[in-house]
PDB file of N, CA and C in Angstrom:
ATOM      1  N   MET A   1     161.392 147.288  44.127  1.00  0.00           N
ATOM      2  CA  MET A   1     161.486 147.983  44.664  1.00  0.00           C
ATOM      3  C   MET A   1     162.832 148.877  43.770  1.00  0.00           C
ATOM      4  N   PRO A   2     163.396 149.984  43.673  1.00  0.00           N
ATOM      5  CA  PRO A   2     164.072 150.371  43.108  1.00  0.00           C
ATOM      6  C   PRO A   2     165.389 150.522  43.508  1.00  0.00           C
ATOM      7  N   ARG A   3     166.111 151.363  42.713  1.00  0.00           N
ATOM      8  CA  ARG A   3     168.036 150.264  43.249  1.00  0.00           C
ATOM      9  C   ARG A   3     168.232 151.378  43.598  1.00  0.00           C
ATOM     10  N   THR A   4     168.674 151.489  44.382  1.00  0.00           N
ATOM     11  CA  THR A   4     169.354 152.168  46.082  1.00  0.00           C
ATOM     12  C   THR A   4     170.544 151.727  46.408  1.00  0.00           C
ATOM     13  N   TYR A   5     172.120 152.863  45.892  1.00  0.00           N
ATOM     14  CA  TYR A   5     172.769 152.647  46.263  1.00  0.00           C
ATOM     15  C   TYR A   5     173.526 153.386  48.239  1.00  0.00           C
ATOM     16  N   ASP A   6     175.068 153.051  48.360  1.00  0.00           N
ATOM     17  CA  ASP A   6     175.542 153.324  49.299  1.00  0.00           C
ATOM     18  C   ASP A   6     176.821 154.261  48.627  1.00  0.00           C
ATOM     19  N   LEU A   7     177.330 154.760  47.733  1.00  0.00           N
ATOM     20  CA  LEU A   7     178.533 155.138  47.016  1.00  0.00           C
ATOM     21  C   LEU A   7     178.419 155.078  45.801  1.00  0.00           C
ATOM     22  N   LEU A   8     178.383 155.862  45.257  1.00  0.00           N
ATOM     23  CA  LEU A   8     178.572 156.690  43.652  1.00  0.00           C
ATOM     24  C   LEU A   8     179.282 156.828  42.562  1.00  0.00           C
ATOM     25  N   HIS A   9     180.130 157.251  42.225  1.00  0.00           N
ATOM     26  CA  HIS A   9     182.143 156.556  41.802  1.00  0.00           C
ATOM     27  C   HIS A   9     181.744 157.219  40.329  1.00  0.00           C
ATOM     28  N   ALA A  10     182.199 158.846  40.203  1.00  0.00           N
ATOM     29  CA  ALA A  10     182.115 159.478  38.555  1.00  0.00           C
ATOM     30  C   ALA A  10     183.361 159.781  37.907  1.00  0.00           C
ATOM     31  N   TRP A  11     183.831 158.930  37.403  1.00  0.00           N
ATOM     32  CA  TRP A  11     185.306 159.602  37.335  1.00  0.00           C
ATOM     33  C   TRP A  11     185.041 160.116  35.196  1.00  0.00           C
ATOM     34  N   THR A  12     184.785 161.557  36.104  1.00  0.00           N
ATOM     35  CA  THR A  12     184.936 162.163  34.432  1.00  0.00           C
ATOM     36  C   THR A  12     184.006 162.381  33.746  1.00  0.00           C
ATOM     37  N   VAL A  13     183.031 161.649  34.418  1.00  0.00           N
ATOM     38  CA  VAL A  13     181.469 161.660  34.020  1.00  0.00           C
ATOM     39  C   VAL A  13     180.556 163.076  33.953  1.00  0.00           C
ATOM     40  N   PHE A  14     181.116 163.745  34.227  1.00  0.00           N
ATOM     41  CA  PHE A  14     179.985 165.423  33.893  1.00  0.00           C
ATOM     42  C   PHE A  14     180.866 165.682  32.724  1.00  0.00           C
ATOM     43  N   THR A  15     182.017 165.334  32.308  1.00  0.00           N
ATOM     44  CA  THR A  15     183.225 165.729  31.879  1.00  0.00           C
ATOM     45  C   THR A  15     182.607 165.082  30.359  1.00  0.00           C
ATOM     46  N   ASP A  16     182.530 164.233  30.407  1.00  0.00           N
ATOM     47  CA  ASP A  16     181.918 163.295  28.910  1.00  0.00           C
ATOM     48  C   ASP A  16     179.761 163.843  28.820  1.00  0.00           C
ATOM     49  N   LEU A  17     179.377 164.382  29.860  1.00  0.00           N
ATOM     50  CA  LEU A  17     177.996 164.764  29.201  1.00  0.00           C
ATOM     51  C   LEU A  17     178.020 165.418  27.647  1.00  0.00           C
ATOM     52  N   GLU A  18     179.114 166.384  27.958  1.00  0.00           N
ATOM     53  CA  GLU A  18     178.963 167.416  26.836  1.00  0.00           C
ATOM     54  C   GLU A  18     178.996 166.642  25.820  1.00  0.00           C
ATOM     55  N   LYS A  19     179.354 165.560  25.280  1.00  0.00           N
ATOM     56  CA  LYS A  19     179.311 164.595  24.213  1.00  0.00           C
ATOM     57  C   LYS A  19     177.923 164.183  23.845  1.00  0.00           C
ATOM     58  N   ARG A  20     176.885 163.569  25.373  1.00  0.00           N
ATOM     59  CA  ARG A  20     176.169 162.871  24.980  1.00  0.00           C
ATOM     60  C   ARG A  20     174.608 163.999  24.926  1.00  0.00           C
ATOM     61  N   GLY A  21     174.725 165.097  25.396  1.00  0.00           N
ATOM     62  CA  GLY A  21     173.174 165.944  25.012  1.00  0.00           C
ATOM     63  C   GLY A  21     173.484 165.933  26.986  1.00  0.00           C
ATOM     64  N   CYS A  22     173.673 165.462  27.150  1.00  0.00           N
ATOM     65  CA  CYS A  22     172.711 165.497  29.036  1.00  0.00           C
ATOM     66  C   CYS A  22     173.532 166.686  29.808  1.00  0.00           C
ATOM     67  N   SER A  23     172.259 167.020  30.232  1.00  0.00           N
ATOM     68  CA  SER A  23     172.365 168.486  31.316  1.00  0.00           C
ATOM     69  C   SER A  23     173.208 167.788  32.528  1.00  0.00           C
ATOM     70  N   ALA A  24     174.508 168.172  33.308  1.00  0.00           N
ATOM     71  CA  ALA A  24     174.928 168.830  34.615  1.00  0.00           C
ATOM     72  C   ALA A  24     173.539 167.774  36.038  1.00  0.00           C
ATOM     73  N   GLU A  25     173.019 169.449  34.975  1.00  0.00           N
ATOM     74  CA  GLU A  25     172.031 169.093  37.040  1.00  0.00           C
ATOM     75  C   GLU A  25     171.088 168.455  36.749  1.00  0.00           C
ATOM     76  N   ASP A  26     170.391 167.394  34.851  1.00  0.00           N
ATOM     77  CA  ASP A  26     169.970 165.871  35.546  1.00  0.00           C
ATOM     78  C   ASP A  26     170.417 164.937  36.084  1.00  0.00           C
ATOM     79  N   LEU A  27     172.151 164.833  35.746  1.00  0.00           N
ATOM     80  CA  LEU A  27     172.377 163.644  36.275  1.00  0.00           C
ATOM     81  C   LEU A  27     172.398 164.010  37.796  1.00  0.00           C
ATOM     82  N   LEU A  28     173.231 165.361  38.421  1.00  0.00           N
ATOM     83  CA  LEU A  28     172.783 165.639  39.933  1.00  0.00           C
ATOM     84  C   LEU A  28     171.038 165.290  40.513  1.00  0.00           C
ATOM     85  N   LEU A  29     170.201 165.470  39.498  1.00  0.00           N
ATOM     86  CA  LEU A  29     168.826 164.875  40.820  1.00  0.00           C
ATOM     87  C   LEU A  29     168.659 163.399  40.731  1.00  0.00           C
ATOM     88  N   GLU A  30     169.177 162.372  39.256  1.00  0.00           N
ATOM     89  CA  GLU A  30     169.317 161.581  39.939  1.00  0.00           C
ATOM     90  C   GLU A  30     170.544 161.157  40.338  1.00  0.00           C
ATOM     91  N   MET A  31     171.358 161.293  40.248  1.00  0.00           N
ATOM     92  CA  MET A  31     172.189 160.713  41.054  1.00  0.00           C
ATOM     93  C   MET A  31     171.590 161.320  42.633  1.00  0.00           C
ATOM     94  N   ASP A  32     171.667 161.729  43.073  1.00  0.00           N
ATOM     95  CA  ASP A  32     170.825 162.453  44.324  1.00  0.00           C
ATOM     96  C   ASP A  32     169.736 160.854  44.962  1.00  0.00           C
ATOM     97  N   ARG A  33     168.433 160.972  43.912  1.00  0.00           N
ATOM     98  CA  ARG A  33     168.357 160.028  43.588  1.00  0.00           C
ATOM     99  C   ARG A  33     167.802 159.261  43.942  1.00  0.00           C
ATOM    100  N   ILE A  34     169.120 157.672  43.480  1.00  0.00           N
ATOM    101  CA  ILE A  34     169.317 156.738  43.986  1.00  0.00           C
ATOM    102  C   ILE A  34     170.431 156.402  44.681  1.00  0.00           C
ATOM    103  N   LEU A  35     170.664 157.117  45.310  1.00  0.00           N
ATOM    104  CA  LEU A  35     172.067 156.941  46.925  1.00  0.00           C
ATOM    105  C   LEU A  35     171.223 157.703  47.654  1.00  0.00           C
ATOM    106  N   ARG A  36     171.955 156.847  48.979  1.00  0.00           N
ATOM    107  CA  ARG A  36     171.367 155.906  49.972  1.00  0.00           C
ATOM    108  C   ARG A  36     170.950 157.997  51.015  1.00  0.00           C
ATOM    109  N   PRO A  37     169.918 158.095  51.787  1.00  0.00           N
ATOM    110  CA  PRO A  37     170.351 159.198  52.767  1.00  0.00           C
ATOM    111  C   PRO A  37     171.933 158.232  53.532  1.00  0.00           C
ATOM    112  N   THR A  38     172.793 159.081  53.427  1.00  0.00           N
ATOM    113  CA  THR A  38     174.074 159.156  54.975  1.00  0.00           C
ATOM    114  C   THR A  38     174.794 158.217  53.507  1.00  0.00           C
ATOM    115  N   GLY A  39     174.725 158.212  52.627  1.00  0.00           N
ATOM    116  CA  GLY A  39     175.376 157.131  51.296  1.00  0.00           C
ATOM    117  C   GLY A  39     176.223 158.973  50.815  1.00  0.00           C
ATOM    118  N   PHE A  40     177.800 158.292  50.051  1.00  0.00           N
ATOM    119  CA  PHE A  40     178.826 158.799  50.269  1.00  0.00           C
ATOM    120  C   PHE A  40     178.471 159.605  48.006  1.00  0.00           C
ATOM    121  N   ILE A  41     179.478 160.590  47.933  1.00  0.00           N
ATOM    122  CA  ILE A  41     178.767 160.599  45.943  1.00  0.00           C
ATOM    123  C   ILE A  41     180.337 160.676  45.747  1.00  0.00           C
ATOM    124  N   ILE A  42     181.940 160.401  45.520  1.00  0.00           N
ATOM    125  CA  ILE A  42     182.455 160.301  44.966  1.00  0.00           C
ATOM    126  C   ILE A  42     182.984 160.825  42.958  1.00  0.00           C
ATOM    127  N   VAL A  43     183.681 162.624  43.205  1.00  0.00           N
ATOM    128  CA  VAL A  43     183.569 163.337  42.019  1.00  0.00           C
ATOM    129  C   VAL A  43     184.862 163.307  41.792  1.00  0.00           C
ATOM    130  N   ARG A  44     185.619 162.886  40.187  1.00  0.00           N
ATOM    131  CA  ARG A  44     186.586 162.771  39.778  1.00  0.00           C
ATOM    132  C   ARG A  44     186.773 164.158  38.392  1.00  0.00           C
ATOM    133  N   ASP A  45     187.123 165.091  38.963  1.00  0.00           N
ATOM    134  CA  ASP A  45     186.487 165.711  37.308  1.00  0.00           C
ATOM    135  C   ASP A  45     187.463 166.884  37.005  1.00  0.00           C
ATOM    136  N   LYS A  46     187.486 167.693  36.507  1.00  0.00           N
ATOM    137  CA  LYS A  46     188.036 169.379  36.396  1.00  0.00           C
ATOM    138  C   LYS A  46     187.762 169.731  37.279  1.00  0.00           C
ATOM    139  N   ALA A  47     188.806 170.805  37.520  1.00  0.00           N
ATOM    140  CA  ALA A  47     188.306 172.108  38.787  1.00  0.00           C
ATOM    141  C   ALA A  47     187.120 172.029  38.435  1.00  0.00           C
ATOM    142  N   PRO A  48     186.648 173.097  37.310  1.00  0.00           N
ATOM    143  CA  PRO A  48     184.757 174.085  37.302  1.00  0.00           C
ATOM    144  C   PRO A  48     184.263 173.238  36.768  1.00  0.00           C
ATOM    145  N   ILE A  49     184.214 171.887  36.790  1.00  0.00           N
ATOM    146  CA  ILE A  49     182.906 170.849  37.193  1.00  0.00           C
ATOM    147  C   ILE A  49     182.849 170.307  38.330  1.00  0.00           C
ATOM    148  N   ILE A  50     184.543 170.663  38.805  1.00  0.00           N
ATOM    149  CA  ILE A  50     183.691 170.403  40.745  1.00  0.00           C
ATOM    150  C   ILE A  50     183.331 171.825  40.976  1.00  0.00           C
ATOM    151  N   VAL A  51     183.907 172.842  40.627  1.00  0.00           N
ATOM    152  CA  VAL A  51     183.557 174.139  41.337  1.00  0.00           C
ATOM    153  C   VAL A  51     181.727 174.324  40.879  1.00  0.00           C
ATOM    154  N   PHE A  52     181.434 174.446  39.264  1.00  0.00           N
ATOM    155  CA  PHE A  52     179.604 173.560  39.030  1.00  0.00           C
ATOM    156  C   PHE A  52     179.198 172.621  40.575  1.00  0.00           C
ATOM    157  N   ILE A  53     179.123 171.614  40.629  1.00  0.00           N
ATOM    158  CA  ILE A  53     178.838 170.734  41.071  1.00  0.00           C
ATOM    159  C   ILE A  53     178.703 171.621  42.934  1.00  0.00           C
ATOM    160  N   LYS A  54     179.712 172.155  43.220  1.00  0.00           N
ATOM    161  CA  LYS A  54     179.926 171.992  44.356  1.00  0.00           C
ATOM    162  C   LYS A  54     178.895 173.231  44.746  1.00  0.00           C
ATOM    163  N   LYS A  55     178.009 174.051  43.850  1.00  0.00           N
ATOM    164  CA  LYS A  55     177.438 175.426  44.063  1.00  0.00           C
ATOM    165  C   LYS A  55     175.455 174.993  44.206  1.00  0.00           C
ATOM    166  N   TYR A  56     176.045 173.436  43.713  1.00  0.00           N
ATOM    167  CA  TYR A  56     174.490 172.475  43.615  1.00  0.00           C
ATOM    168  C   TYR A  56     174.337 172.461  45.825  1.00  0.00           C
ATOM    169  N   LEU A  57     175.401 171.202  45.757  1.00  0.00           N
ATOM    170  CA  LEU A  57     175.407 170.977  47.563  1.00  0.00           C
ATOM    171  C   LEU A  57     174.285 171.413  48.700  1.00  0.00           C
ATOM    172  N   ASN A  58     173.586 172.719  48.990  1.00  0.00           N
ATOM    173  CA  ASN A  58     172.553 173.419  50.038  1.00  0.00           C
ATOM    174  C   ASN A  58     171.582 171.935  49.262  1.00  0.00           C
ATOM    175  N   ALA A  59     171.677 172.701  47.356  1.00  0.00           N
ATOM    176  CA  ALA A  59     170.197 172.872  47.477  1.00  0.00           C
ATOM    177  C   ALA A  59     169.463 171.325  47.452  1.00  0.00           C
ATOM    178  N   LEU A  60     170.651 170.532  47.023  1.00  0.00           N
ATOM    179  CA  LEU A  60     170.503 168.807  47.421  1.00  0.00           C
ATOM    180  C   LEU A  60     170.862 168.162  48.842  1.00  0.00           C
ATOM    181  N   HIS A  61     171.149 168.652  49.565  1.00  0.00           N
ATOM    182  CA  HIS A  61     171.079 168.385  50.735  1.00  0.00           C
ATOM    183  C   HIS A  61     171.804 167.721  50.430  1.00  0.00           C
ATOM    184  N   TRP A  62     173.207 167.924  50.085  1.00  0.00           N
ATOM    185  CA  TRP A  62     174.216 167.448  50.014  1.00  0.00           C
ATOM    186  C   TRP A  62     175.676 167.893  50.534  1.00  0.00           C
ATOM    187  N   GLU A  63     176.598 167.863  51.781  1.00  0.00           N
ATOM    188  CA  GLU A  63     177.563 168.085  51.999  1.00  0.00           C
ATOM    189  C   GLU A  63     178.707 167.695  52.046  1.00  0.00           C
ATOM    190  N   ALA A  64     180.135 168.839  51.003  1.00  0.00           N
ATOM    191  CA  ALA A  64     181.867 168.503  50.893  1.00  0.00           C
ATOM    192  C   ALA A  64     181.249 168.303  51.931  1.00  0.00           C
ATOM    193  N   VAL A  65     182.618 166.843  51.817  1.00  0.00           N
ATOM    194  CA  VAL A  65     183.451 166.100  53.453  1.00  0.00           C
ATOM    195  C   VAL A  65     185.014 167.017  52.827  1.00  0.00           C
ATOM    196  N   THR A  66     185.575 166.318  51.637  1.00  0.00           N
ATOM    197  CA  THR A  66     186.217 166.731  50.639  1.00  0.00           C
ATOM    198  C   THR A  66     187.106 166.903  49.849  1.00  0.00           C
ATOM    199  N   VAL A  67     187.316 168.186  49.297  1.00  0.00           N
ATOM    200  CA  VAL A  67     188.260 167.880  48.399  1.00  0.00           C
ATOM    201  C   VAL A  67     189.957 168.755  47.890  1.00  0.00           C
ATOM    202  N   VAL A  68     189.867 167.336  47.219  1.00  0.00           N
ATOM    203  CA  VAL A  68     191.567 166.779  47.241  1.00  0.00           C
ATOM    204  C   VAL A  68     192.175 166.726  45.418  1.00  0.00           C
ATOM    205  N   ASP A  69     192.609 167.970  46.241  1.00  0.00           N
ATOM    206  CA  ASP A  69     193.411 168.034  44.224  1.00  0.00           C
ATOM    207  C   ASP A  69     194.074 166.879  43.519  1.00  0.00           C
ATOM    208  N   GLY A  70     193.885 166.700  42.277  1.00  0.00           N
ATOM    209  CA  GLY A  70     194.289 165.162  41.687  1.00  0.00           C
ATOM    210  C   GLY A  70     195.779 165.483  40.419  1.00  0.00           C
ATOM    211  N   GLU A  71     195.337 164.085  40.684  1.00  0.00           N
ATOM    212  CA  GLU A  71     197.415 164.807  39.415  1.00  0.00           C
ATOM    213  C   GLU A  71     196.461 165.619  37.629  1.00  0.00           C
ATOM    214  N   SER A  72     196.885 165.465  37.317  1.00  0.00           N
ATOM    215  CA  SER A  72     196.755 166.364  35.347  1.00  0.00           C
ATOM    216  C   SER A  72     195.918 164.838  34.826  1.00  0.00           C
ATOM    217  N   SER A  73     195.807 164.766  34.193  1.00  0.00           N
ATOM    218  CA  SER A  73     195.695 163.882  33.481  1.00  0.00           C
ATOM    219  C   SER A  73     196.414 164.510  32.170  1.00  0.00           C
ATOM    220  N   ARG A  74     195.974 163.068  31.141  1.00  0.00           N
ATOM    221  CA  ARG A  74     197.182 163.381  30.189  1.00  0.00           C
ATOM    222  C   ARG A  74     196.424 163.148  28.495  1.00  0.00           C
ATOM    223  N   GLU A  75     195.215 163.601  28.985  1.00  0.00           N
ATOM    224  CA  GLU A  75     194.322 164.360  27.634  1.00  0.00           C
ATOM    225  C   GLU A  75     193.638 165.735  28.337  1.00  0.00           C
ATOM    226  N   SER A  76     194.346 166.139  29.319  1.00  0.00           N
ATOM    227  CA  SER A  76     193.963 167.303  28.943  1.00  0.00           C
ATOM    228  C   SER A  76     194.985 168.140  29.934  1.00  0.00           C
ATOM    229  N   GLU A  77     195.657 168.630  29.917  1.00  0.00           N
ATOM    230  CA  GLU A  77     195.539 170.520  30.394  1.00  0.00           C
ATOM    231  C   GLU A  77     195.390 170.761  32.003  1.00  0.00           C
ATOM    232  N   GLU A  78     194.188 170.395  31.860  1.00  0.00           N
ATOM    233  CA  GLU A  78     193.981 170.955  33.309  1.00  0.00           C
ATOM    234  C   GLU A  78     193.403 169.743  34.526  1.00  0.00           C
ATOM    235  N   ASN A  79     193.811 170.119  35.394  1.00  0.00           N
ATOM    236  CA  ASN A  79     194.136 169.868  36.980  1.00  0.00           C
ATOM    237  C   ASN A  79     193.365 168.571  37.893  1.00  0.00           C
ATOM    238  N   GLU A  80     192.907 167.226  37.761  1.00  0.00           N
ATOM    239  CA  GLU A  80     191.446 166.889  37.699  1.00  0.00           C
ATOM    240  C   GLU A  80     191.408 167.203  39.730  1.00  0.00           C
ATOM    241  N   MET A  81     190.036 167.186  40.674  1.00  0.00           N
ATOM    242  CA  MET A  81     190.551 167.670  41.377  1.00  0.00           C
ATOM    243  C   MET A  81     188.905 166.110  41.958  1.00  0.00           C
ATOM    244  N   ILE A  82     189.066 166.152  43.192  1.00  0.00           N
ATOM    245  CA  ILE A  82     188.211 164.697  43.969  1.00  0.00           C
ATOM    246  C   ILE A  82     187.831 165.315  45.079  1.00  0.00           C
ATOM    247  N   LEU A  83     186.042 165.445  44.677  1.00  0.00           N
ATOM    248  CA  LEU A  83     185.590 165.777  45.785  1.00  0.00           C
ATOM    249  C   LEU A  83     184.414 164.607  46.012  1.00  0.00           C
ATOM    250  N   ILE A  84     184.592 164.531  47.773  1.00  0.00           N
ATOM    251  CA  ILE A  84     183.719 163.360  48.198  1.00  0.00           C
ATOM    252  C   ILE A  84     183.158 163.840  48.791  1.00  0.00           C
ATOM    253  N   ILE A  85     181.831 163.607  48.186  1.00  0.00           N
ATOM    254  CA  ILE A  85     180.113 164.318  49.065  1.00  0.00           C
ATOM    255  C   ILE A  85     179.943 163.332  49.485  1.00  0.00           C
ATOM    256  N   ARG A  86     178.914 163.518  50.639  1.00  0.00           N
ATOM    257  CA  ARG A  86     177.765 163.140  51.930  1.00  0.00           C
ATOM    258  C   ARG A  86     176.115 163.821  51.616  1.00  0.00           C
ATOM    259  N   LYS A  87     175.599 162.419  51.618  1.00  0.00           N
ATOM    260  CA  LYS A  87     173.939 162.474  51.473  1.00  0.00           C
ATOM    261  C   LYS A  87     173.433 162.884  52.541  1.00  0.00           C
ATOM    262  N   LYS A  88     173.082 164.316  53.167  1.00  0.00           N
ATOM    263  CA  LYS A  88     172.958 164.271  54.102  1.00  0.00           C
ATOM    264  C   LYS A  88     171.155 163.681  54.155  1.00  0.00           C
ATOM    265  N   LEU A  89     170.998 162.818  55.735  1.00  0.00           N
ATOM    266  CA  LEU A  89     169.967 162.584  56.397  1.00  0.00           C
ATOM    267  C   LEU A  89     169.018 163.766  57.514  1.00  0.00           C
ATOM    268  N   TRP A  90     168.501 163.957  56.369  1.00  0.00           N
ATOM    269  CA  TRP A  90     166.745 165.550  57.054  1.00  0.00           C
ATOM    270  C   TRP A  90     165.285 165.129  56.684  1.00  0.00           C
ATOM    271  N   LEU A  91     164.553 165.470  57.561  1.00  0.00           N
ATOM    272  CA  LEU A  91     163.007 165.392  57.368  1.00  0.00           C
ATOM    273  C   LEU A  91     162.646 166.898  57.372  1.00  0.00           C
ATOM    274  N   PRO A  92     161.285 167.147  56.507  1.00  0.00           N
ATOM    275  CA  PRO A  92     161.871 168.184  56.319  1.00  0.00           C
ATOM    276  C   PRO A  92     161.365 168.935  57.473  1.00  0.00           C
ATOM    277  N   GLU A  93     160.688 170.862  57.318  1.00  0.00           N
ATOM    278  CA  GLU A  93     160.767 170.520  58.367  1.00  0.00           C
ATOM    279  C   GLU A  93     159.215 170.981  59.160  1.00  0.00           C
ATOM    280  N   GLY A  94     159.698 170.665  60.260  1.00  0.00           N
ATOM    281  CA  GLY A  94     158.310 170.512  61.332  1.00  0.00           C
ATOM    282  C   GLY A  94     158.808 169.247  61.181  1.00  0.00           C
ATOM    283  N   GLY A  95     158.616 167.768  60.591  1.00  0.00           N
ATOM    284  CA  GLY A  95     158.168 167.087  60.004  1.00  0.00           C
ATOM    285  C   GLY A  95     158.631 166.111  62.044  1.00  0.00           C
ATOM    286  N   SER A  96     158.820 164.718  61.845  1.00  0.00           N
ATOM    287  CA  SER A  96     159.626 163.922  63.126  1.00  0.00           C
ATOM    288  C   SER A  96     159.607 162.431  62.680  1.00  0.00           C
ATOM    289  N   GLN A  97     160.155 162.011  63.996  1.00  0.00           N
ATOM    290  CA  GLN A  97     161.102 160.891  63.334  1.00  0.00           C
ATOM    291  C   GLN A  97     159.968 159.883  64.419  1.00  0.00           C
ATOM    292  N   ASP A  98     158.730 160.348  64.223  1.00  0.00           N
ATOM    293  CA  ASP A  98     158.131 158.475  65.565  1.00  0.00           C
ATOM    294  C   ASP A  98     157.128 159.096  64.674  1.00  0.00           C
ATOM    295  N   SER A  99     156.605 157.914  64.689  1.00  0.00           N
ATOM    296  CA  SER A  99     155.812 157.294  63.557  1.00  0.00           C
ATOM    297  C   SER A  99     154.339 157.165  64.702  1.00  0.00           C
ATOM    298  N   THR A 100     154.089 157.523  65.439  1.00  0.00           N
ATOM    299  CA  THR A 100     153.392 157.138  66.012  1.00  0.00           C
ATOM    300  C   THR A 100     152.338 157.874  66.168  1.00  0.00           C
TER     301      THR A 100
END
C-alpha cells in the first residue's frame, strides 16, 4: 500500500525547487497524490509562491483554510506567508457513496 499522509509541511520547498530543476506543478500533483482526503498542507514560503499555489486550489479540490503573514526571512527581503490548505473529500459528478 502506498504511503499517504494526513499532514504535509513545506517550508520554502517551492523556493528551493528552482535550484533542483523540478516544476512546482509536478510537486503540487505529487503532494495531492500522497495526501489523504481531508488532510492538511502547511506551506510557508515567499508571497509570490503562495499566490502561485492559490491559483491551483480549485483544480486540485483543495481549499485555503487560512493565510497568515509570516516574518521576513533573513536570507531574503521578501516577507514569507503561511498558507494552510485542506484537501476536500469529493466524488465525481453522479458518483454515489453507496457501495451496494
